[in-house]
Coordinates of C-alpha atoms in Angstrom, one line a residue:
Chain A
X273 CA 11.8 -3.3 -20.9
X274 CA 11.8 -6.7 -22.5
X275 CA 13.3 -9.5 -20.1
X276 CA 15.3 -11.2 -22.8
X277 CA 18.1 -8.1 -22.5
X278 CA 18.2 -8.1 -18.8
X279 CA 21.4 -9.6 -17.1
X280 CA 20.9 -13.1 -16.3
X281 CA 22.7 -12.9 -12.8
X282 CA 20.2 -11.4 -10.6
X283 CA 20.8 -8.1 -9.1
X284 CA 20.8 -8.2 -5.3
X285 CA 22.4 -12.0 -5.3
X286 CA 23.8 -12.8 -2.0
X287 CA 27.1 -12.3 -2.3
X288 CA 30.6 -12.3 -0.5
X289 CA 32.0 -8.9 1.0
X290 CA 33.2 -6.4 -1.5
X291 CA 36.7 -5.1 -1.8
X292 CA 37.4 -1.7 -2.5
X293 CA 33.9 -1.7 -3.2
X294 CA 34.2 -4.4 -6.1
X295 CA 32.6 -7.6 -5.9
X296 CA 35.2 -10.5 -5.6
X297 CA 35.0 -11.1 -9.5
X298 CA 35.5 -7.8 -10.2
X299 CA 38.1 -7.2 -8.1
X300 CA 40.1 -9.8 -9.8
X301 CA 39.3 -8.2 -12.8
X302 CA 40.6 -4.6 -11.6
X303 CA 43.8 -6.0 -10.4
X304 CA 44.4 -7.4 -13.8
X305 CA 43.6 -4.0 -15.3
X306 CA 46.0 -2.7 -13.0
X307 CA 48.7 -4.9 -14.2
X308 CA 47.9 -4.0 -17.7
X309 CA 48.4 -0.3 -16.7
X310 CA 51.7 -1.0 -14.9
X311 CA 53.2 -3.2 -17.5
X312 CA 51.9 -2.3 -21.0
X313 CA 53.9 0.7 -21.5
X314 CA 57.0 -1.9 -21.6
X315 CA 55.5 -3.4 -24.9
X316 CA 52.8 -0.8 -26.7
X317 CA 53.3 2.5 -27.6
X318 CA 52.2 4.8 -24.3
X319 CA 50.3 7.4 -26.5
X320 CA 48.2 4.4 -28.0
X321 CA 47.6 3.1 -24.5
X322 CA 46.6 6.7 -23.0
X323 CA 44.3 7.0 -26.2
X324 CA 42.6 3.9 -25.1
X325 CA 42.3 5.0 -21.2
X326 CA 40.3 8.0 -22.5
X327 CA 38.0 5.9 -24.7
X328 CA 37.8 3.7 -21.5
X329 CA 36.6 6.3 -19.5
X330 CA 34.4 7.8 -22.2
X331 CA 32.8 4.2 -22.4
X332 CA 32.5 4.1 -18.5
X333 CA 30.4 7.2 -18.8
X334 CA 28.2 6.3 -21.6
X335 CA 27.6 2.5 -20.1
X336 CA 26.3 4.3 -16.7
X337 CA 23.5 5.7 -18.8
X338 CA 23.1 3.0 -21.5
X339 CA 23.9 0.1 -19.2
X340 CA 22.6 1.1 -16.0
X341 CA 19.9 3.5 -16.3
X342 CA 18.6 1.9 -19.8
X343 CA 18.6 5.6 -21.7
X344 CA 20.2 5.2 -25.4
X345 CA 21.9 8.5 -26.3
X346 CA 23.4 9.3 -29.7
X347 CA 24.5 12.7 -28.5
X348 CA 27.7 12.3 -26.5
X349 CA 30.0 13.3 -29.1
X350 CA 28.9 16.9 -27.9
X351 CA 29.9 16.6 -24.4
X352 CA 33.3 14.3 -25.7
X353 CA 33.9 17.8 -28.3
X354 CA 32.8 20.3 -26.0
X355 CA 34.8 18.9 -22.9
X356 CA 38.1 19.0 -25.1
X357 CA 37.5 22.2 -26.3
X358 CA 36.7 23.8 -23.4
X359 CA 39.6 22.5 -21.3
X360 CA 41.9 23.3 -24.3
X361 CA 40.7 26.8 -24.0
X362 CA 41.1 27.1 -20.4
X363 CA 44.6 25.7 -20.7
X364 CA 46.2 27.8 -23.8
X365 CA 44.1 30.9 -23.7
X366 CA 43.2 31.4 -19.7
X367 CA 46.2 29.8 -18.4
X368 CA 44.6 27.6 -16.2
X369 CA 46.8 24.7 -14.4
X370 CA 46.1 21.0 -15.5
X371 CA 43.8 20.4 -12.7
X372 CA 41.5 23.6 -13.3
X373 CA 41.6 23.0 -17.4
X374 CA 40.3 19.7 -17.0
X375 CA 37.7 20.6 -14.4
X376 CA 36.5 23.2 -16.8
X377 CA 36.0 20.7 -19.8
X378 CA 34.4 18.4 -17.2
X379 CA 32.0 20.9 -15.7
X380 CA 31.4 22.4 -19.3
X381 CA 30.3 18.9 -20.4
X382 CA 28.3 18.2 -17.2
X383 CA 26.1 21.5 -17.8
X384 CA 25.2 20.6 -21.4
X385 CA 24.4 17.0 -20.2
X386 CA 22.0 19.0 -17.9
X387 CA 20.4 21.0 -20.8
X388 CA 20.4 18.2 -23.2
X389 CA 19.0 15.7 -20.4
X390 CA 16.3 18.2 -19.2
X391 CA 15.1 18.3 -22.9
X392 CA 15.5 14.8 -23.9
X393 CA 13.8 13.1 -20.9
X394 CA 10.7 14.3 -22.0
X395 CA 10.5 11.5 -24.4
X396 CA 11.6 8.0 -24.2
X397 CA 13.1 5.3 -26.3
X398 CA 14.1 6.2 -30.1
X399 CA 12.8 9.8 -29.4
X400 CA 14.8 10.2 -26.6
X401 CA 17.8 9.1 -28.9
X402 CA 17.0 11.1 -31.7
X403 CA 16.5 14.5 -29.5
X404 CA 20.0 13.9 -28.3
X405 CA 21.4 13.3 -31.7
X406 CA 19.6 16.5 -32.9
X407 CA 21.0 18.6 -30.1
X408 CA 24.6 17.2 -30.9
X409 CA 24.4 18.0 -34.4
X410 CA 23.3 21.5 -33.5
X411 CA 26.7 21.6 -31.3
X412 CA 28.4 20.2 -33.9
X413 CA 27.5 23.2 -36.2
X414 CA 28.4 25.6 -33.6
X415 CA 32.1 24.1 -33.7
X416 CA 32.2 24.2 -37.2
X417 CA 31.4 27.9 -37.4
X418 CA 32.8 29.4 -34.3
X419 CA 36.1 30.7 -34.3
X420 CA 37.5 29.6 -31.2
X421 CA 37.4 26.0 -31.9
X422 CA 40.0 26.5 -35.0
X423 CA 37.2 25.0 -37.5
X424 CA 38.7 22.5 -39.7
X425 CA 42.3 22.8 -38.3
X426 CA 41.3 22.1 -34.7
X427 CA 42.2 23.9 -31.6
X428 CA 45.9 23.3 -31.6
X429 CA 48.8 24.0 -29.4
X430 CA 47.1 22.9 -25.7
X431 CA 49.9 23.0 -23.5
X432 CA 50.1 20.2 -20.8
X433 CA 51.1 22.1 -18.0
X434 CA 51.9 20.6 -14.7
X435 CA 50.4 18.3 -12.3
X436 CA 49.6 19.9 -8.7
X437 CA 52.3 22.6 -10.1
X438 CA 55.2 20.2 -9.7
X439 CA 55.1 17.2 -12.0
X440 CA 56.0 18.2 -15.3
X441 CA 53.3 16.5 -17.6
X442 CA 55.5 17.0 -20.8
X443 CA 57.5 14.0 -19.5
X444 CA 56.1 11.1 -21.2
X445 CA 56.5 9.1 -18.0
X446 CA 54.8 11.1 -15.5
X447 CA 52.1 11.9 -18.0
X448 CA 51.2 8.4 -18.5
X449 CA 51.2 7.6 -14.7
X450 CA 48.8 10.6 -14.6
X451 CA 46.5 9.3 -17.1
X452 CA 46.7 5.7 -15.8
X453 CA 45.7 6.4 -12.3
X454 CA 43.0 8.5 -13.3
X455 CA 41.6 6.0 -15.5
X456 CA 41.5 3.4 -12.6
X457 CA 40.0 5.9 -10.4
X458 CA 37.5 6.2 -12.9
X459 CA 36.9 2.6 -12.9
X460 CA 36.4 2.8 -9.2
X461 CA 34.3 5.5 -9.3
X462 CA 32.0 4.6 -11.6
X463 CA 31.6 1.0 -10.0
X464 CA 30.8 3.0 -6.9
X465 CA 28.2 5.2 -8.5
X466 CA 26.6 2.0 -9.8
X467 CA 26.5 -0.1 -6.4
X468 CA 25.3 2.9 -4.3
X469 CA 21.9 3.4 -3.2
X470 CA 21.6 5.6 -6.2
X471 CA 22.8 3.4 -8.7
X472 CA 20.0 0.5 -7.4
X473 CA 17.6 3.2 -8.2
X474 CA 19.0 3.7 -11.7
X475 CA 18.9 -0.1 -12.5
X476 CA 15.6 -0.2 -11.2
X477 CA 14.5 2.6 -14.0
X478 CA 16.5 0.3 -16.3
X479 CA 14.3 -2.5 -15.4
X480 CA 11.1 -1.4 -15.0
X481 CA 10.4 2.8 -15.2
X482 CA 6.9 2.9 -14.7
X483 CA 6.8 0.6 -11.8
X484 CA 9.4 2.9 -10.1
X485 CA 7.4 5.8 -10.5
X486 CA 4.5 4.2 -9.0
X487 CA 6.6 3.2 -5.9
X488 CA 7.3 6.8 -5.5
X489 CA 10.6 7.6 -7.2
X490 CA 10.8 10.6 -9.2
X491 CA 12.1 8.7 -12.1
X492 CA 12.6 12.2 -14.4
X493 CA 15.2 13.4 -11.8
X494 CA 17.1 10.1 -11.6
X495 CA 17.5 10.1 -15.1
X496 CA 18.4 13.5 -15.1
X497 CA 21.0 13.3 -12.6
X498 CA 22.4 9.9 -14.2
X499 CA 22.7 11.8 -17.6
X500 CA 24.4 14.9 -16.2
X501 CA 27.0 12.5 -14.5
X502 CA 27.4 10.7 -17.8
X503 CA 28.0 13.9 -19.7
X504 CA 30.4 15.5 -17.1
X505 CA 32.6 11.9 -17.1
X506 CA 32.6 12.2 -20.8
X507 CA 34.1 15.9 -20.9
X508 CA 36.8 14.4 -18.4
X509 CA 37.6 11.7 -20.7
X510 CA 37.7 14.5 -23.7
X511 CA 39.8 16.8 -21.5
X512 CA 42.6 14.3 -20.5
X513 CA 42.5 13.5 -24.5
X514 CA 43.2 17.1 -25.1
X515 CA 45.9 17.5 -22.9
X516 CA 47.7 14.2 -23.8
X517 CA 47.5 15.0 -27.4
X518 CA 47.8 18.7 -27.5
X519 CA 44.8 19.0 -29.7
X520 CA 40.9 19.0 -30.2
X521 CA 39.5 18.6 -33.3
X522 CA 35.9 18.2 -35.1
X523 CA 36.5 14.9 -35.4
X524 CA 35.9 14.6 -31.3
X525 CA 32.6 16.1 -31.9
X526 CA 31.4 14.3 -34.9
X527 CA 28.4 12.1 -34.7
X528 CA 30.9 9.3 -35.7
X529 CA 32.5 9.5 -32.0
X530 CA 29.1 9.0 -30.8
X531 CA 28.7 5.9 -32.8
X532 CA 32.0 4.8 -31.7
X533 CA 31.4 5.0 -28.1
X534 CA 28.0 2.8 -28.7
X535 CA 30.1 0.1 -30.5
X536 CA 32.7 0.0 -27.9
X537 CA 29.9 -0.3 -25.1
X538 CA 28.1 -3.0 -27.2
X539 CA 31.2 -5.3 -28.1
X540 CA 32.4 -5.0 -24.3
X541 CA 28.9 -5.7 -22.9
X542 CA 26.2 -3.1 -21.9
X543 CA 25.7 -3.0 -18.2
X544 CA 29.0 -4.5 -17.3
X545 CA 31.9 -2.4 -15.7
X546 CA 35.0 -4.1 -17.4
X547 CA 33.0 -4.6 -20.8
X548 CA 34.2 -0.8 -21.2
X549 CA 37.5 -1.6 -20.7
X550 CA 37.8 -4.4 -23.0
X551 CA 35.9 -2.9 -25.7
X552 CA 37.8 0.0 -25.9
X553 CA 40.9 -2.0 -26.1
X554 CA 39.5 -3.9 -28.9
X555 CA 37.6 -1.2 -31.0
X556 CA 40.7 1.2 -30.7
X557 CA 43.1 -1.6 -31.8
X558 CA 40.8 -2.5 -34.6
X559 CA 41.2 1.1 -35.7
X560 CA 44.8 1.2 -35.3
X561 CA 45.2 -1.9 -37.3
X562 CA 42.8 -0.9 -40.0
X563 CA 43.6 2.4 -40.5
X564 CA 45.9 2.1 -43.3
X565 CA 43.1 0.6 -45.3
X566 CA 40.9 3.9 -45.1
X567 CA 37.2 3.1 -45.4
X568 CA 37.5 -0.5 -45.2
X569 CA 37.8 0.3 -41.5
X570 CA 34.1 1.7 -41.5
X571 CA 32.8 -1.7 -43.2
X572 CA 34.7 -3.9 -40.8
X573 CA 33.3 -1.8 -37.8
X574 CA 29.4 -2.2 -39.7
X575 CA 30.4 -6.1 -39.6
X576 CA 31.2 -5.8 -36.4
X577 CA 28.5 -4.2 -35.1
X578 CA 25.8 -6.4 -36.5
X579 CA 27.4 -9.6 -35.5
X580 CA 27.2 -8.1 -31.9
X581 CA 23.7 -7.1 -32.3
X582 CA 22.6 -10.4 -34.0
X583 CA 24.3 -13.2 -32.1
X584 CA 26.1 -11.6 -29.3
X585 CA 24.0 -8.9 -27.8
X586 CA 25.6 -9.2 -24.2
X587 CA 28.9 -8.3 -25.2
X588 CA 32.7 -10.1 -24.5
X589 CA 32.3 -9.4 -21.2
X590 CA 28.7 -9.5 -20.6
X591 CA 28.8 -13.3 -22.4
X592 CA 31.7 -14.1 -20.0
X593 CA 30.0 -12.9 -16.7
X594 CA 26.7 -15.0 -17.9
X595 CA 29.3 -17.8 -18.2
X596 CA 31.1 -17.4 -15.2
X597 CA 27.7 -16.4 -13.2
X598 CA 30.0 -13.1 -11.4
X599 CA 29.3 -9.6 -12.1
X600 CA 32.2 -8.1 -14.1
Chain B
X295 CA -20.0 5.8 9.1
X296 CA -16.5 5.6 8.5
X297 CA -14.8 8.7 6.7
X298 CA -13.8 8.5 2.8
X299 CA -10.3 8.2 2.3
X300 CA -10.7 8.6 -1.5
X301 CA -13.2 11.0 -2.9
X302 CA -13.1 11.3 -6.6
X303 CA -15.8 14.0 -7.8
X304 CA -17.0 14.2 -11.3
X305 CA -13.4 12.7 -12.7
X306 CA -13.7 12.7 -16.5
X307 CA -11.0 12.0 -19.1
X308 CA -11.8 12.7 -22.9
X309 CA -9.8 11.1 -25.7
X310 CA -10.8 13.8 -28.4
X311 CA -14.6 13.5 -28.6
X312 CA -14.7 9.9 -26.7
X313 CA -15.0 10.4 -22.8
X314 CA -13.5 7.2 -21.4
X315 CA -14.5 8.4 -18.2
X316 CA -17.4 10.6 -17.8
X317 CA -18.0 12.4 -14.4
X318 CA -17.2 9.6 -12.0
X319 CA -17.9 10.2 -8.2
X320 CA -16.3 7.5 -6.2
X321 CA -15.9 7.1 -2.2
X322 CA -13.5 4.4 -0.9
X323 CA -14.1 4.5 2.9
X324 CA -11.4 3.9 5.3
X325 CA -10.8 0.3 6.1
X326 CA -13.2 -1.3 3.6
X327 CA -12.6 -3.5 0.2
X328 CA -14.3 -1.6 -2.4
X329 CA -14.5 -3.3 -6.2
X330 CA -14.9 -1.2 -9.1
X331 CA -16.6 -3.7 -11.7
X332 CA -18.3 -3.4 -15.1
X333 CA -18.0 -4.9 -18.7
X334 CA -14.9 -4.8 -20.9
X335 CA -14.2 -1.0 -21.8
X336 CA -16.3 0.4 -19.0
X337 CA -13.5 2.6 -17.9
X338 CA -12.1 0.9 -15.0
X339 CA -8.5 0.8 -15.9
X340 CA -8.5 4.4 -17.0
X341 CA -10.4 5.4 -13.9
X342 CA -7.2 3.8 -12.0
X343 CA -4.6 5.8 -14.3
X344 CA -6.4 9.0 -13.4
X345 CA -6.6 8.1 -9.5
X346 CA -2.8 7.4 -9.5
X347 CA -1.5 10.0 -11.5
X348 CA -0.5 8.1 -14.5
X349 CA -3.0 10.2 -16.7
X350 CA -4.0 13.6 -15.8
X351 CA -7.8 14.3 -15.6
X352 CA -9.8 16.4 -18.3
X353 CA -12.2 17.7 -15.6
X354 CA -13.0 16.8 -11.7
X355 CA -11.3 16.6 -8.7
X356 CA -9.7 13.6 -6.7
X357 CA -8.9 14.2 -2.6
X358 CA -7.1 11.7 -0.9
X359 CA -6.6 11.4 2.9
X360 CA -8.1 15.3 3.7
X361 CA -5.9 17.0 0.5
X362 CA -6.4 17.1 -3.3
X363 CA -4.0 15.1 -5.3
X364 CA -5.9 16.1 -8.6
X365 CA -2.7 17.8 -10.1
X366 CA 0.2 15.9 -8.3
X367 CA 2.4 13.4 -10.1
X368 CA 2.3 9.8 -10.1
X369 CA 5.2 9.5 -7.5
X370 CA 4.2 12.0 -5.1
X371 CA 0.3 10.3 -4.8
X372 CA 2.3 7.2 -4.3
X373 CA 4.4 8.8 -1.4
X374 CA 1.1 9.9 0.3
X375 CA 0.3 6.3 0.8
X376 CA -1.9 5.5 -2.4
X377 CA -0.1 2.8 -4.4
X378 CA -1.2 0.8 -7.3
X379 CA -0.4 -2.7 -8.8
X380 CA -0.8 -3.3 -12.4
X381 CA -3.1 -5.6 -14.6
X382 CA 0.1 -7.2 -15.9
X383 CA 2.4 -7.9 -13.0
X384 CA 5.0 -5.1 -12.8
X385 CA 8.2 -6.2 -11.2
X386 CA 11.9 -5.8 -11.6
X387 CA 12.9 -9.0 -13.5
X388 CA 16.7 -8.7 -12.9
X389 CA 16.3 -8.2 -9.3
X390 CA 16.1 -11.0 -7.0
X391 CA 12.7 -11.0 -5.2
X392 CA 14.5 -9.8 -2.2
X393 CA 15.6 -6.6 -4.0
X394 CA 12.3 -6.1 -5.6
X395 CA 10.8 -5.5 -2.0
X396 CA 14.0 -3.8 -0.4
X397 CA 13.8 -1.2 -3.6
X398 CA 10.3 -0.2 -2.0
X399 CA 11.6 -0.3 1.2
X400 CA 14.7 1.9 0.1
X401 CA 12.0 4.9 -0.7
X402 CA 10.8 5.9 2.5
X403 CA 14.7 6.8 3.3
X404 CA 16.3 10.0 1.9
X405 CA 19.5 8.6 0.9
X406 CA 18.8 7.7 -2.5
X407 CA 20.8 10.2 -4.3
X408 CA 23.9 9.4 -2.3
X409 CA 25.9 8.0 -5.4
X410 CA 29.2 7.7 -3.4
X411 CA 27.8 5.0 -0.9
X412 CA 27.9 1.4 -1.0
X413 CA 24.8 -0.3 -1.7
X414 CA 25.7 -2.6 1.4
X415 CA 23.7 0.1 3.5
X416 CA 20.6 -1.1 1.9
X417 CA 21.2 -4.4 3.8
X418 CA 19.6 -2.8 7.0
X419 CA 16.2 -3.2 5.0
X420 CA 16.6 -7.3 4.6
X421 CA 15.1 -8.2 7.4
X422 CA 11.7 -6.3 6.8
X423 CA 12.1 -7.5 3.1
X424 CA 12.0 -11.4 4.1
X425 CA 9.3 -10.7 6.7
X426 CA 6.9 -9.4 3.8
X427 CA 8.3 -12.2 1.3
X428 CA 7.3 -14.6 4.2
X429 CA 3.7 -13.0 4.6
X430 CA 3.4 -13.5 1.0
X431 CA 4.8 -17.2 1.1
X432 CA 7.8 -16.4 -1.0
X433 CA 10.5 -16.7 1.3
X434 CA 11.8 -20.0 -0.4
X435 CA 12.3 -17.6 -3.4
X436 CA 14.2 -14.6 -1.8
X437 CA 17.4 -14.8 -3.8
X438 CA 15.9 -16.1 -6.9
X439 CA 15.6 -13.8 -9.9
X440 CA 12.2 -12.2 -10.1
X441 CA 11.9 -12.8 -13.9
X442 CA 12.0 -16.4 -13.5
X443 CA 9.5 -16.8 -11.0
X444 CA 6.1 -18.6 -12.3
X445 CA 3.2 -15.9 -12.7
X446 CA 1.2 -16.6 -9.4
X447 CA 4.6 -15.9 -7.8
X448 CA 5.4 -12.6 -9.8
X449 CA 1.8 -11.4 -8.8
X450 CA 2.6 -12.1 -5.2
X451 CA 5.9 -10.5 -5.5
X452 CA 4.3 -7.2 -6.8
X453 CA 1.8 -7.3 -4.0
X454 CA 4.5 -7.5 -1.4
X455 CA 6.3 -4.6 -2.9
X456 CA 3.4 -2.6 -3.1
X457 CA 2.8 -3.4 0.8
X458 CA 6.5 -2.5 1.6
X459 CA 5.6 1.5 1.0
X460 CA 2.8 0.5 3.8
X461 CA 0.0 2.3 1.5
X462 CA -2.8 3.7 3.0
X463 CA -4.9 2.9 0.0
X464 CA -3.9 -0.1 -2.5
X465 CA -5.4 -0.4 -5.8
X466 CA -5.4 -3.7 -7.4
X467 CA -5.7 -3.9 -11.0
X468 CA -7.9 -7.2 -11.8
X469 CA -5.5 -9.3 -9.2
X470 CA -6.9 -12.7 -10.1
X471 CA -6.6 -12.2 -13.7
X472 CA -5.1 -15.3 -15.8
X473 CA -4.9 -17.3 -12.4
X474 CA -6.1 -21.1 -12.0
X475 CA -8.7 -21.8 -9.2
X476 CA -6.2 -22.7 -6.6
X477 CA -4.3 -19.2 -7.4
X478 CA -7.7 -17.4 -7.2
X479 CA -8.3 -18.9 -3.8
X480 CA -4.8 -18.0 -2.5
X481 CA -4.8 -14.4 -3.9
X482 CA -8.3 -14.0 -2.2
X483 CA -7.0 -14.8 1.2
X484 CA -3.8 -12.6 0.5
X485 CA -6.2 -9.5 -0.1
X486 CA -8.3 -10.0 2.9
X487 CA -5.1 -10.3 4.9
X488 CA -3.2 -7.2 3.5
X489 CA -6.7 -5.1 3.9
X490 CA -6.5 -5.3 7.4
X491 CA -5.6 -1.4 8.8
X492 CA -6.0 -0.3 5.1
X493 CA -8.4 0.3 2.6
X494 CA -8.3 -1.4 -1.1
X495 CA -9.9 -0.7 -4.4
X496 CA -9.8 -3.4 -6.6
X497 CA -10.7 -3.8 -10.4
X498 CA -12.0 -7.6 -10.9
X499 CA -13.8 -9.6 -13.3
X500 CA -14.4 -12.7 -11.1
X501 CA -18.0 -11.9 -9.7
X502 CA -18.1 -14.8 -6.8
X503 CA -14.5 -13.2 -5.8
X504 CA -16.2 -9.9 -5.3
X505 CA -19.2 -11.1 -3.7
X506 CA -17.0 -13.0 -1.3
X507 CA -14.5 -10.2 -0.8
X508 CA -16.0 -6.7 -1.3
X509 CA -17.7 -4.5 1.4
X510 CA -18.9 -2.2 -1.6
X511 CA -19.3 -2.2 -5.3
X512 CA -19.3 0.4 -7.8
X513 CA -20.4 -0.4 -11.3
X514 CA -19.3 1.4 -14.4
X515 CA -20.4 1.3 -17.6
X516 CA -19.4 3.7 -20.7
X517 CA -17.4 5.3 -18.5
X518 CA -20.3 6.4 -16.0
X519 CA -20.9 5.0 -12.6
X520 CA -24.5 2.9 -13.1
X521 CA -24.6 1.5 -9.5
X522 CA -23.1 1.6 -6.2
X523 CA -23.6 -0.3 -3.3
X524 CA -22.9 -3.4 -1.4
X525 CA -23.0 -6.8 -3.7
X526 CA -26.6 -7.6 -3.2
X527 CA -27.9 -4.3 -4.0
X528 CA -25.6 -3.8 -6.9
X529 CA -26.6 -7.5 -8.6
X530 CA -30.3 -6.7 -8.1
X531 CA -30.0 -3.4 -10.0
X532 CA -31.8 -3.3 -13.3
X533 CA -29.0 -0.9 -15.2
X534 CA -26.3 -3.5 -14.3
X535 CA -28.2 -6.5 -15.1
X536 CA -28.9 -5.0 -18.4
X537 CA -25.3 -4.0 -18.7
X538 CA -23.9 -7.2 -18.0
X539 CA -26.1 -9.3 -20.1
X540 CA -26.6 -6.8 -22.9
X541 CA -23.0 -7.0 -23.6
X542 CA -22.9 -10.7 -22.9
X543 CA -25.3 -11.2 -25.7
X544 CA -24.3 -8.7 -28.2

């Protein structure tokens, strides 16, 4: 790994005690995000917010792999798409309650991640990325051809059901709070994973996989577990999205979805926790406001992508944490 | 005579028709510092790669500490107590120096897949990590970013990290390469110090260092062992003189 991409704040710098597992600066960011979740629906359309939250979870999952393990996947749309389809299918055809439907989507994506990862970790770098892309394209083809996905029409009429058999999720307020709390919990959980003994190994693998191996770590097994967790969390995000909007479509499983999460992660900040939050808000807002201009959106996204790759590789939150000298 | 902790028999590595290492026999005895020398391209680093499992052997057998390790993966060999350092300092640049060492200490515990626990649990390794840093004169840099350390210190940090595993046999690949005279003196002292209670196998180009430090020497040329013995024996060997001078004048 080249040193120029590495974070400037050293991992393991002496620090104050953690609060809820967050370093103090990150805890402040978390409190701000709690405030946003609580107050934003008064001024912003809640369904837009919930869409953003799903992509925050998706980006957290992706960042776990790219930012904290150093593995670049171009195949995450497969987990996002299939997670959504299977959650929808479980809710509509099997009549499973909300929790079990979401669990079905999550586990499906996790198992796919296990298979994808098992094949892809045999190679590194560009080849790793290309294997994930190829596998995802095969899954896209299956989704396009299979009957159960509804093909071009998408899987429609996915029921929301009730939370814990009691709270009716067709009530927008209850739905919003359910999704909001699950998103906050996802931020907490990913921060916990990154700052666990396991996360320490992942970051060492990102820094120097050869050395990690020579120090006695079974690097492939850690990579595989990281990939599987990332895929499962992606499936979780997709399941929530399917339940919120009542539909899963081919656009979720399209390669554009894979590039979208790369863009969110890059703009927010690779290897940061709150980069996923900021990136998802920015990119989805941009998509929302530019939607009326059709293909111009792609052009703008391309320019943004190049801008960040060329002059601002640490991303917005990455740049901010370098400036504050605190991990965010 | 002490028991050989590492025994390589007929190890060979072929790249197509070219044999980079060709039927090498090598014994490292318990407690000795053993040098592997030879002209450029003799196969020294390839030999290391075979011993640590970084590269599979084409033929031959390697036994370490009484058991065959020929077919084991790198991380399994490391766990048995055969740990290497690399020719180009191999550290975790974004970690603090302390965390570099702590990461190696962490390996010997089994909780490394615990993704739900806090990393603050790892602070119980801090004292031992500090001791190791002190041993290598790195205490004042404990909280510095490892990537920012000067070259010689990175080298020392890598050795501290290797020592953290408490290996039975350390493989050092050109520990003094690219160093000035003062650094060389310090690293030589260091190797002598760490060799207490363990064995060392090192690739080294600097012959005065080998002479002053090593109990026995194995000389490789074109993938084969051409001489083995103590420094004086090897230095007087005609084949060795030819291999060195022959390439030097070519």
